[in-house]
CSV table of C-alpha atoms in Angstrom, one decimal:
chain,number,residue,atom,x,y,z
A,4,MET,CA,-26.3,117.1,-91.9
A,5,ALA,CA,-23.4,114.8,-91.2
A,6,GLY,CA,-21.3,113.5,-94.1
A,7,GLN,CA,-21.0,110.0,-95.1
A,8,ASN,CA,-17.4,109.9,-93.9
A,9,CYS,CA,-16.1,111.0,-90.6
A,10,TRP,CA,-13.5,113.8,-90.3
A,11,ARG,CA,-10.8,111.5,-89.2
A,12,CYS,CA,-11.2,109.3,-92.2
A,13,LEU,CA,-11.5,111.9,-95.0
A,14,TYR,CA,-8.5,110.3,-96.7
A,15,ARG,CA,-10.3,106.8,-96.6
A,16,PRO,CA,-13.5,107.0,-98.6
A,17,SER,CA,-16.2,104.5,-97.8
A,18,GLN,CA,-16.0,101.1,-99.4
A,19,ARG,CA,-19.6,101.5,-100.4
A,20,LEU,CA,-18.8,104.4,-102.7
A,21,LEU,CA,-16.1,102.5,-104.4
A,22,LEU,CA,-18.4,99.6,-105.4
A,23,ALA,CA,-19.9,99.8,-108.8
A,24,PRO,CA,-23.6,100.4,-108.9
A,25,LEU,CA,-25.7,97.4,-109.4
A,26,SER,CA,-27.3,97.0,-112.7
A,27,THR,CA,-29.5,94.4,-114.2
A,28,SER,CA,-27.9,95.0,-117.6
A,29,ALA,CA,-25.7,92.2,-118.7
A,30,SER,CA,-23.5,94.5,-120.7
A,31,THR,CA,-22.4,96.6,-117.8
A,32,PRO,CA,-18.9,95.5,-116.5
A,33,THR,CA,-18.5,94.5,-112.9
A,34,SER,CA,-15.1,96.2,-112.6
A,35,ALA,CA,-13.1,98.8,-114.3
A,36,ALA,CA,-11.5,97.9,-117.5
A,37,PHE,CA,-8.0,98.9,-116.4
A,38,SER,CA,-8.2,96.9,-113.0
A,39,THR,CA,-6.3,93.6,-112.5
A,40,SER,CA,-7.6,92.7,-109.1
A,41,ALA,CA,-10.2,90.2,-110.2
A,42,SER,CA,-7.8,88.2,-112.2
A,43,LEU,CA,-5.2,88.1,-109.4
A,44,PHE,CA,-7.9,87.1,-106.9
A,45,ALA,CA,-9.0,84.3,-109.2
A,46,ARG,CA,-5.4,82.9,-109.4
A,47,ALA,CA,-5.0,83.1,-105.7
A,48,ALA,CA,-8.1,81.1,-105.1
A,49,GLU,CA,-6.8,78.2,-107.2
A,50,PRO,CA,-5.0,75.5,-105.1
A,51,ILE,CA,-1.2,75.4,-105.5
A,52,ARG,CA,-0.1,72.1,-107.1
A,53,HIS,CA,3.4,70.8,-107.1
A,54,THR,CA,4.6,70.3,-110.6
A,55,ARG,CA,7.7,68.5,-111.8
A,56,SER,CA,9.1,68.6,-115.2
A,57,GLY,CA,9.4,65.4,-117.0
A,58,LYS,CA,7.6,63.0,-114.6
A,59,ARG,CA,4.7,63.5,-112.3
A,60,LEU,CA,5.6,63.0,-108.6
A,61,VAL,CA,3.2,60.7,-106.9
A,62,LEU,CA,3.2,61.0,-103.2
A,63,GLY,CA,1.7,57.8,-102.0
A,64,LYS,CA,2.3,54.1,-101.2
A,65,LYS,CA,4.1,52.2,-103.9
A,66,LYS,CA,2.7,49.0,-105.1
A,67,LYS,CA,4.6,45.9,-103.9
A,68,VAL,CA,6.1,43.9,-106.7
A,69,GLN,CA,4.9,40.3,-106.4
A,70,ASP,CA,7.7,37.8,-106.1
A,71,LYS,CA,7.1,35.3,-108.9
A,72,THR,CA,9.8,32.9,-107.9
A,73,LYS,CA,8.8,29.5,-106.5
A,74,PRO,CA,9.2,29.3,-102.7
A,75,PRO,CA,11.3,26.5,-101.3
A,76,LEU,CA,9.5,23.3,-100.2
A,77,PRO,CA,9.3,22.4,-96.5
A,78,GLY,CA,12.7,21.1,-95.5
A,79,GLU,CA,14.4,22.1,-98.7
A,80,ARG,CA,16.6,24.8,-97.0
A,81,LYS,CA,17.7,22.3,-94.3
A,82,ALA,CA,18.5,19.7,-96.8
A,83,PHE,CA,20.6,22.1,-98.8
A,84,ARG,CA,22.4,23.3,-95.7
A,85,LYS,CA,23.2,19.8,-94.5
A,86,ARG,CA,24.0,18.3,-97.9
A,87,ILE,CA,27.2,16.1,-98.0
A,88,GLN,CA,29.4,15.9,-101.0
A,89,LEU,CA,32.0,13.2,-100.8
A,90,SER,CA,33.7,13.4,-104.2
A,91,ASN,CA,35.0,16.0,-106.5
A,92,ASP,CA,35.9,15.1,-110.1
A,93,ASN,CA,38.0,18.3,-110.5
A,94,ALA,CA,40.4,17.1,-107.7
A,95,LEU,CA,43.4,15.0,-108.6
A,96,GLU,CA,43.4,11.4,-107.8
A,97,VAL,CA,46.1,10.3,-105.4
A,98,PRO,CA,47.5,6.8,-106.3
A,99,GLY,CA,49.2,4.4,-104.0
A,100,LEU,CA,47.2,4.9,-100.9
A,101,ASP,CA,46.0,2.0,-98.7
A,102,VAL,CA,42.4,1.3,-97.8
A,103,LEU,CA,41.2,1.2,-94.2
A,104,SER,CA,40.8,-2.3,-92.8
A,105,PRO,CA,40.3,-3.9,-89.4
A,106,GLU,CA,44.0,-4.9,-89.4
A,107,ASN,CA,45.6,-1.6,-90.2
A,108,ALA,CA,43.2,0.3,-87.9
A,109,VAL,CA,45.0,-1.2,-84.9
A,110,ASP,CA,48.5,-1.4,-86.4
A,111,PRO,CA,51.0,1.1,-85.0
A,112,GLU,CA,52.8,1.1,-88.3
A,113,SER,CA,49.8,2.9,-89.9
A,114,ILE,CA,50.3,6.0,-87.7
A,115,GLY,CA,50.9,9.0,-90.0
A,116,LYS,CA,49.5,7.5,-93.1
A,117,ILE,CA,46.6,8.5,-95.3
A,118,VAL,CA,44.1,5.7,-96.0
A,119,GLY,CA,40.9,5.5,-98.0
A,120,ILE,CA,37.5,4.5,-96.7
A,121,PRO,CA,36.0,1.4,-98.4
A,122,ALA,CA,33.0,2.1,-100.6
A,123,GLU,CA,30.6,0.0,-98.6
A,124,VAL,CA,31.7,1.7,-95.4
A,125,VAL,CA,31.2,5.1,-97.0
A,126,ASP,CA,27.5,4.2,-97.7
A,127,GLN,CA,27.0,3.0,-94.1
A,128,LEU,CA,28.6,6.2,-92.7
A,129,ARG,CA,26.4,8.3,-94.9
A,130,ALA,CA,23.3,6.5,-93.8
A,131,CYS,CA,24.0,7.0,-90.1
A,132,GLU,CA,25.0,10.7,-90.7
A,133,ALA,CA,28.5,10.4,-89.6
A,134,PHE,CA,29.8,12.9,-92.1
A,135,LYS,CA,29.5,16.6,-91.1
A,136,SER,CA,28.7,19.4,-93.4
A,137,SER,CA,31.5,21.5,-91.9
A,138,GLN,CA,34.1,19.0,-93.0
A,139,ASN,CA,35.9,19.6,-96.3
A,140,TRP,CA,35.1,16.2,-98.0
A,141,SER,CA,34.1,18.0,-101.2
A,142,LEU,CA,37.6,19.2,-101.9
A,143,PHE,CA,39.0,15.7,-102.7
A,144,ARG,CA,38.5,13.0,-105.2
A,145,SER,CA,37.3,10.4,-102.7
A,146,PRO,CA,37.0,10.2,-98.9
A,147,HIS,CA,40.4,9.6,-97.2
A,148,MET,CA,41.5,10.2,-93.6
A,149,LEU,CA,44.6,10.4,-91.5
A,150,VAL,CA,45.5,7.5,-89.2
A,151,ARG,CA,46.6,9.3,-86.0
A,152,LYS,CA,48.1,8.0,-82.8
A,153,GLU,CA,44.7,8.5,-81.2
A,154,THR,CA,43.0,6.5,-84.0
A,155,VAL,CA,45.1,3.4,-83.3
A,156,ASP,CA,44.7,3.8,-79.5
A,157,LEU,CA,40.9,4.1,-79.8
A,158,ALA,CA,40.6,1.2,-82.2
A,159,SER,CA,42.8,-1.0,-80.0
A,160,GLN,CA,40.7,-0.3,-76.9
A,161,MET,CA,37.5,-1.0,-78.8
A,162,THR,CA,38.6,-4.3,-80.3
A,163,SER,CA,40.1,-5.4,-77.0
A,164,ALA,CA,37.0,-4.7,-75.0
A,165,ILE,CA,34.8,-6.6,-77.5
A,166,ALA,CA,37.1,-9.6,-77.6
A,167,ASN,CA,36.9,-9.8,-73.8
A,168,LYS,CA,33.1,-9.2,-73.8
A,169,GLU,CA,33.6,-6.1,-71.7
A,170,THR,CA,32.1,-2.6,-71.9
A,171,LEU,CA,34.3,0.3,-72.9
A,172,ARG,CA,32.8,3.6,-71.8
A,173,LEU,CA,34.8,6.4,-73.3
A,174,VAL,CA,34.5,10.2,-73.7
A,175,VAL,CA,36.4,11.9,-76.4
A,176,THR,CA,37.3,15.5,-75.5
A,177,GLY,CA,39.9,18.1,-76.5
A,178,SER,CA,40.3,21.6,-78.0
A,179,ARG,CA,38.0,22.9,-80.7
A,180,GLY,CA,39.0,21.9,-84.2
A,181,SER,CA,41.3,19.1,-83.1
A,182,GLY,CA,39.5,16.4,-85.0
A,183,LYS,CA,37.1,14.8,-82.4
A,184,SER,CA,34.3,14.2,-84.8
A,185,ILE,CA,36.7,12.7,-87.3
A,186,LEU,CA,37.9,10.4,-84.6
A,187,GLY,CA,34.3,9.4,-83.9
A,188,LEU,CA,33.8,8.7,-87.6
A,189,GLN,CA,36.9,6.4,-87.5
A,190,ALA,CA,35.4,4.6,-84.5
A,191,LEU,CA,32.1,4.1,-86.5
A,192,ALA,CA,34.1,2.8,-89.5
A,193,THR,CA,35.8,0.3,-87.2
A,194,GLY,CA,32.5,-0.9,-85.9
A,195,PHE,CA,31.1,-1.4,-89.4
A,196,MET,CA,34.2,-3.2,-90.6
A,197,ASN,CA,34.0,-5.6,-87.6
A,198,ASN,CA,30.3,-6.3,-88.1
A,199,TRP,CA,29.1,-4.7,-84.9
A,200,VAL,CA,25.6,-3.3,-84.4
A,201,VAL,CA,26.2,0.4,-84.7
A,202,ILE,CA,23.7,2.9,-83.1
A,203,ASN,CA,24.7,6.5,-83.9
A,204,ILE,CA,23.1,9.7,-82.7
A,205,PRO,CA,24.9,12.3,-85.0
A,206,GLU,CA,23.8,15.4,-83.1
A,207,GLY,CA,22.8,15.4,-79.4
A,208,GLN,CA,21.1,18.8,-79.8
A,209,GLU,CA,18.5,17.2,-82.0
A,210,LEU,CA,17.2,15.4,-78.9
A,211,THR,CA,17.1,18.3,-76.5
A,212,THR,CA,16.4,21.5,-78.3
A,213,ALA,CA,12.7,20.8,-78.8
A,214,ALA,CA,13.3,20.3,-82.6
A,215,THR,CA,11.4,16.9,-82.8
A,216,GLU,CA,8.1,15.7,-81.6
A,217,TYR,CA,7.7,14.1,-78.1
A,218,SER,CA,5.0,12.5,-76.1
A,219,THR,CA,4.6,11.1,-72.6
A,220,ILE,CA,5.1,7.4,-71.9
A,221,PRO,CA,2.1,5.9,-70.1
A,222,ASN,CA,2.6,5.0,-66.4
A,223,SER,CA,6.0,6.6,-66.4
A,224,GLU,CA,7.7,10.0,-65.9
A,225,MET,CA,9.7,9.6,-69.1
A,226,PHE,CA,9.1,11.1,-72.5
A,227,SER,CA,9.6,9.4,-75.8
A,228,GLN,CA,10.5,10.9,-79.2
A,229,PRO,CA,8.7,8.7,-81.7
A,230,VAL,CA,9.6,10.5,-84.9
A,231,TYR,CA,13.3,10.4,-84.1
A,232,ALA,CA,13.0,6.7,-83.1
A,233,VAL,CA,11.6,5.9,-86.5
A,234,LYS,CA,14.5,7.7,-88.1
A,235,LEU,CA,17.0,5.9,-85.9
A,236,MET,CA,15.5,2.5,-86.6
A,237,GLN,CA,15.6,3.1,-90.4
A,238,ALA,CA,19.2,4.1,-90.2
A,239,MET,CA,20.1,1.0,-88.2
A,240,HIS,CA,18.2,-1.2,-90.6
A,241,GLN,CA,20.1,0.2,-93.5
A,242,THR,CA,23.5,0.0,-92.0
A,243,SER,CA,23.4,-3.3,-90.0
A,244,HIS,CA,20.9,-5.3,-92.0
A,245,HIS,CA,23.4,-8.0,-92.9
A,246,VAL,CA,24.2,-8.5,-89.2
A,247,LEU,CA,20.7,-8.3,-87.7
A,248,SER,CA,19.2,-10.6,-90.3
A,249,GLN,CA,21.3,-13.5,-88.9
A,250,HIS,CA,19.6,-13.3,-85.4
A,251,LYS,CA,16.0,-14.0,-84.6
A,252,VAL,CA,13.7,-12.8,-81.9
A,253,MET,CA,14.0,-14.8,-78.6
A,254,LEU,CA,11.5,-13.1,-76.3
A,255,ASP,CA,7.7,-12.8,-76.3
A,256,HIS,CA,6.6,-9.2,-76.9
A,257,LEU,CA,2.9,-9.5,-76.2
A,258,GLN,CA,2.6,-5.9,-75.1
A,259,LEU,CA,3.5,-4.6,-78.5
A,260,PRO,CA,0.8,-3.2,-80.7
A,261,ILE,CA,2.1,-5.2,-83.7
A,262,SER,CA,2.4,-8.9,-84.1
A,263,VAL,CA,6.0,-10.2,-83.4
A,264,THR,CA,6.8,-13.9,-83.7
A,265,ARG,CA,9.9,-15.8,-82.8
A,266,ASN,CA,10.6,-16.6,-86.5
A,267,MET,CA,11.1,-12.9,-87.1
A,268,THR,CA,14.7,-11.6,-87.5
A,269,LEU,CA,15.9,-8.6,-85.7
A,270,ALA,CA,16.2,-6.7,-89.0
A,271,ALA,CA,12.5,-7.5,-89.6
A,272,LEU,CA,11.7,-6.3,-86.1
A,273,LEU,CA,13.3,-2.9,-86.8
A,274,ASN,CA,11.4,-2.6,-90.0
A,275,ALA,CA,8.1,-3.9,-88.6
A,276,THR,CA,6.5,-0.5,-88.2
A,277,LYS,CA,7.0,3.0,-89.6
A,278,GLU,CA,4.2,4.5,-87.6
A,279,PRO,CA,5.5,7.0,-85.0
A,280,GLU,CA,3.0,6.0,-82.3
A,281,PHE,CA,4.3,2.4,-82.4
A,282,ALA,CA,8.0,3.2,-83.0
A,283,PHE,CA,9.3,3.6,-79.4
A,284,PRO,CA,7.7,0.4,-78.0
A,285,VAL,CA,9.2,-1.5,-80.9
A,286,PHE,CA,12.6,0.1,-80.3
A,287,GLN,CA,12.5,-0.9,-76.6
A,288,ALA,CA,11.8,-4.5,-77.6
A,289,PHE,CA,14.7,-4.4,-80.0
A,290,TRP,CA,17.0,-3.0,-77.3
A,291,LYS,CA,16.0,-5.8,-75.0
A,292,GLU,CA,16.8,-8.4,-77.7
A,293,LEU,CA,20.2,-6.9,-78.3
A,294,LEU,CA,21.2,-7.3,-74.6
A,295,LEU,CA,20.6,-11.0,-74.6
A,296,PRO,CA,23.6,-13.4,-74.7
A,297,GLY,CA,24.6,-14.6,-78.2
A,298,ARG,CA,23.9,-11.3,-79.8
A,299,PRO,CA,26.4,-9.2,-81.9
A,300,PRO,CA,28.5,-6.6,-80.1
A,301,ILE,CA,27.2,-3.0,-79.9
A,302,LEU,CA,28.7,0.3,-80.7
A,303,PHE,CA,26.6,3.1,-79.2
A,304,ALA,CA,27.9,6.6,-80.2
A,305,LEU,CA,26.7,10.1,-79.7
A,306,ASP,CA,28.2,13.4,-80.9
A,307,GLY,CA,27.5,16.6,-78.9
A,308,LEU,CA,27.7,15.2,-75.4
A,309,ALA,CA,27.2,18.6,-73.7
A,310,HIS,CA,23.7,19.0,-75.1
A,311,ILE,CA,22.4,15.9,-73.3
A,312,MET,CA,24.0,16.9,-70.0
A,313,ARG,CA,21.6,19.8,-69.2
A,314,VAL,CA,18.0,20.7,-68.9
A,315,SER,CA,16.3,20.4,-72.2
A,316,GLU,CA,13.9,22.9,-73.9
A,317,TYR,CA,11.0,20.6,-73.7
A,318,ARG,CA,8.1,21.2,-71.4
A,319,SER,CA,6.0,18.8,-69.3
A,320,PRO,CA,2.2,19.0,-69.1
A,321,ALA,CA,2.7,21.2,-66.0
A,322,PHE,CA,4.8,23.5,-68.3
A,323,GLU,CA,8.0,22.8,-66.4
A,324,LEU,CA,11.3,22.2,-68.2
A,325,ILE,CA,12.2,18.6,-68.7
A,326,HIS,CA,15.7,17.4,-67.8
A,327,SER,CA,17.5,15.7,-70.8
A,328,HIS,CA,17.8,12.5,-68.8
A,329,ASP,CA,14.0,12.2,-68.6
A,330,LEU,CA,13.9,11.7,-72.4
A,331,ALA,CA,13.9,8.0,-73.0
A,332,LEU,CA,16.5,7.9,-75.8
A,333,VAL,CA,18.9,10.1,-73.8
A,334,ARG,CA,18.3,8.1,-70.7
A,335,MET,CA,19.2,4.9,-72.6
A,336,PHE,CA,22.5,6.4,-73.7
A,337,ALA,CA,23.2,7.9,-70.2
A,338,ASP,CA,22.6,4.6,-68.5
A,339,ALA,CA,24.9,2.9,-70.9
A,340,LEU,CA,27.6,5.5,-70.5
A,341,GLY,CA,27.3,5.5,-66.7
A,342,GLY,CA,27.6,1.7,-66.5
A,343,LYS,CA,24.0,1.0,-65.4
A,344,THR,CA,23.3,-1.2,-68.5
A,345,ALA,CA,24.9,-4.7,-68.6
A,346,PHE,CA,26.1,-5.8,-72.1
A,347,ALA,CA,26.5,-9.6,-72.2
A,348,ASN,CA,28.3,-9.6,-75.6
A,349,GLY,CA,30.6,-6.6,-75.2
A,350,ALA,CA,29.9,-3.0,-76.1
A,351,VAL,CA,31.5,0.3,-76.8
A,352,VAL,CA,29.7,3.4,-75.5
A,353,LEU,CA,31.3,6.5,-77.1
A,354,GLY,CA,30.5,10.1,-76.3
A,355,VAL,CA,32.2,12.9,-78.3
A,356,ALA,CA,32.3,16.2,-76.5
A,357,SER,CA,32.3,18.5,-79.5
A,358,ARG,CA,33.2,22.2,-78.8
A,359,GLY,CA,31.5,23.8,-81.8
A,360,ASN,CA,28.0,25.1,-80.9
A,361,ALA,CA,28.2,23.4,-77.5
A,362,PRO,CA,27.0,24.9,-74.2
A,363,ILE,CA,29.3,25.2,-71.3
A,364,ILE,CA,28.2,22.6,-68.7
A,365,PRO,CA,30.2,23.0,-65.4
A,366,SER,CA,29.1,19.7,-64.1
A,367,MET,CA,30.3,17.9,-67.2
A,368,GLU,CA,33.6,19.7,-67.3
A,369,LYS,CA,34.2,18.9,-63.6
A,370,ALA,CA,33.2,15.2,-64.1
A,371,ILE,CA,35.5,14.8,-67.1
A,372,ALA,CA,38.4,16.5,-65.2
A,373,GLN,CA,37.9,14.1,-62.3
A,374,ALA,CA,37.7,11.0,-64.6
A,375,SER,CA,40.9,12.2,-66.4
A,376,ALA,CA,42.8,12.7,-63.2
A,377,ALA,CA,41.7,9.3,-61.9
A,378,GLN,CA,42.8,7.7,-65.2
A,379,LYS,CA,46.3,9.3,-64.9
A,380,GLY,CA,46.6,8.4,-61.2
A,381,GLU,CA,46.7,12.1,-60.2
A,382,GLU,CA,44.9,13.8,-57.4
A,383,ILE,CA,41.2,14.2,-58.2
A,384,PRO,CA,40.1,17.8,-58.3
A,385,ALA,CA,37.4,18.8,-55.8
A,386,ARG,CA,34.2,20.6,-56.6
A,387,ASP,CA,34.0,24.3,-56.2
A,388,PRO,CA,32.4,24.8,-52.8
A,389,PHE,CA,30.9,28.1,-53.8
A,390,PHE,CA,29.2,26.8,-56.9
A,391,ARG,CA,25.7,25.4,-56.1
A,392,LYS,CA,24.5,24.4,-59.6
A,393,TYR,CA,26.2,21.1,-60.0
A,394,ASP,CA,24.0,18.4,-61.5
A,395,GLU,CA,24.2,15.0,-59.7
A,396,ARG,CA,22.7,13.2,-62.7
A,397,VAL,CA,25.6,14.4,-64.9
A,398,PHE,CA,28.1,13.0,-62.4
A,399,GLU,CA,26.3,9.7,-62.3
A,400,ALA,CA,26.3,9.4,-66.1
A,401,LEU,CA,30.1,10.1,-66.3
A,402,ARG,CA,31.3,8.2,-63.3
A,403,GLY,CA,34.1,5.8,-64.1
A,404,VAL,CA,34.4,6.7,-67.8
A,405,LYS,CA,37.7,6.7,-69.7
A,406,VAL,CA,38.8,10.0,-71.3
A,407,LEU,CA,40.6,10.4,-74.6
A,408,ASP,CA,42.1,13.9,-74.9
A,409,VAL,CA,42.6,14.9,-78.5
A,410,GLN,CA,44.9,17.8,-79.3
A,411,GLY,CA,46.9,18.8,-82.4
A,412,VAL,CA,48.6,16.4,-84.7
A,413,SER,CA,52.4,15.8,-84.6
A,414,LYS,CA,54.7,17.2,-87.2
A,415,THR,CA,55.0,13.8,-88.9
A,416,GLU,CA,51.2,13.5,-89.2
A,417,ALA,CA,51.0,17.2,-90.3
A,418,ARG,CA,53.5,16.4,-93.1
A,419,ALA,CA,51.5,13.5,-94.3
A,420,LEU,CA,48.4,15.7,-94.4
A,421,MET,CA,50.1,18.4,-96.4
A,422,GLU,CA,51.6,15.9,-98.8
A,423,TYR,CA,48.1,14.5,-99.5
A,424,TRP,CA,46.7,18.0,-99.9
A,425,ALA,CA,49.5,18.8,-102.4
A,426,ALA,CA,48.9,15.6,-104.3
A,427,SER,CA,45.2,16.4,-104.5
A,428,GLY,CA,46.0,19.8,-106.0
A,429,ILE,CA,44.8,22.0,-103.1
A,430,LEU,CA,48.2,22.9,-101.6
A,431,ARG,CA,50.4,24.6,-104.2
A,432,SER,CA,53.4,25.4,-102.2
A,433,ARG,CA,56.4,23.2,-101.6
A,434,VAL,CA,56.1,20.6,-98.8
A,435,ASP,CA,59.4,20.7,-96.9
A,436,GLU,CA,60.5,20.8,-93.3
A,437,ARG,CA,60.3,24.6,-93.2
A,438,ASN,CA,56.8,24.9,-94.6
A,439,VAL,CA,55.6,22.0,-92.4
A,440,SER,CA,57.0,23.7,-89.3
A,441,GLU,CA,55.5,27.0,-90.3
A,442,LYS,CA,52.0,25.7,-90.9
A,443,TRP,CA,52.2,23.5,-87.8
A,444,THR,CA,53.1,26.5,-85.6
A,445,MET,CA,50.6,28.8,-87.1
A,446,ALA,CA,47.9,26.2,-86.5
A,447,GLY,CA,48.4,26.3,-82.7
A,448,GLY,CA,50.5,23.2,-82.5
A,449,GLY,CA,48.9,21.1,-85.2
A,450,VAL,CA,45.2,21.8,-84.7
A,451,VAL,CA,43.7,20.3,-87.9
A,452,ALA,CA,41.0,22.8,-88.4
A,453,GLU,CA,43.5,25.7,-88.1
A,454,MET,CA,45.9,24.0,-90.5
A,455,GLU,CA,43.1,23.7,-93.1
A,456,ARG,CA,42.3,27.4,-92.5
A,457,VAL,CA,46.0,28.4,-93.1
A,458,ILE,CA,46.1,26.3,-96.3
A,459,MET,CA,42.9,27.7,-97.6
A,460,HIS,CA,44.2,31.2,-96.9
A,461,ASP,CA,47.3,30.6,-98.9
A,462,LEU,CA,45.2,29.1,-101.7
A,463,ARG,CA,43.0,32.1,-101.9
A,464,ALA,CA,46.0,34.4,-101.9
A,465,ALA,CA,47.5,32.4,-104.8
A,466,LEU,CA,44.3,32.7,-106.9
């Protein structure tokens, strides 16, 4: 009879023989008393857990902490970013300075002097958004500005054109930081002091970057911007109310959705509606009234000329890009700058070609170069024959304009600026010929923005 184990496996007894016999008795142990296999097997069967002394490690998504701060209201960030501070009580008051007037604005003796802006003119400039947030008005006790050679030249051209009931079409250009926007502000101040009707578009990009509402004009290929028109009319009503209230409506505007009588003043016409859907027809009627004989002179200014000399970011109903000159407000300024609009009482159409945040428009650069060469009596530069993206509408808008090239200030004007900064407590170094020449040279030949940067660098180093 064969054994329970084979000959080859004599050294390995059967597992069945090693098992304990089954017993129904509860007192019989299931394993040997000296064996530890059962306890080790039980420990191995338990899941391994990661333990950490001190704190328990939680491997999972953390709960987001709710932000209990109050979120900013709509438009609050933009208002904070664009806020204008025109006074600083911590700055020293500079005594003995003249105040800007219509007389000293055209006086050559005022070149190189610091003058203050009258309080009523400051309010008008603030209402039409002539002050820029990038300008350092908050460092001084009150708004003052330097009368440059270009200031007297521009003011003289403006007053001469208005006196002869002509139209001055001028483009202010120059290097970045040379003071073009300040020169435009001085032109607006001259218009306010001479009781002209001032229409100011502070940023051309607000009309072309699809930042405001627009709508189609019935029976036309043009597009209106009613919300911006309401804003522009309110600014004009606030700044030129005392001038417009002296003139009454002379035409019948039966097509308007509001009632307009001939006993109504032009100021009341501007304030007749605040509804966006009625704003642009009312503004068109106001523009027709301004062009009639016997009306006050007009100053139409725009800063950021390059933004309106290109294709805008608006879309037509066919989802095609709209040219900036197909926007009604932009077309109104382009026709006035190009000489297509006749002004019976004299006007100044001023375009400031700012370089900061401005696109490069080859058509505008070439048109300004041609106008500048024609003004100086030089040979007019020809267009690049290999460039095929010239815009004829831009050349039409800039044909025959005068060009005022603004560069750095002279050393005399730079010294006047530095003396005013030192008297205000900003410049703490000595103002002599050596320091003036040093700062003037470091600023690239008197570029005002670079001079301010050099002065602020020295101020931070001193602190």
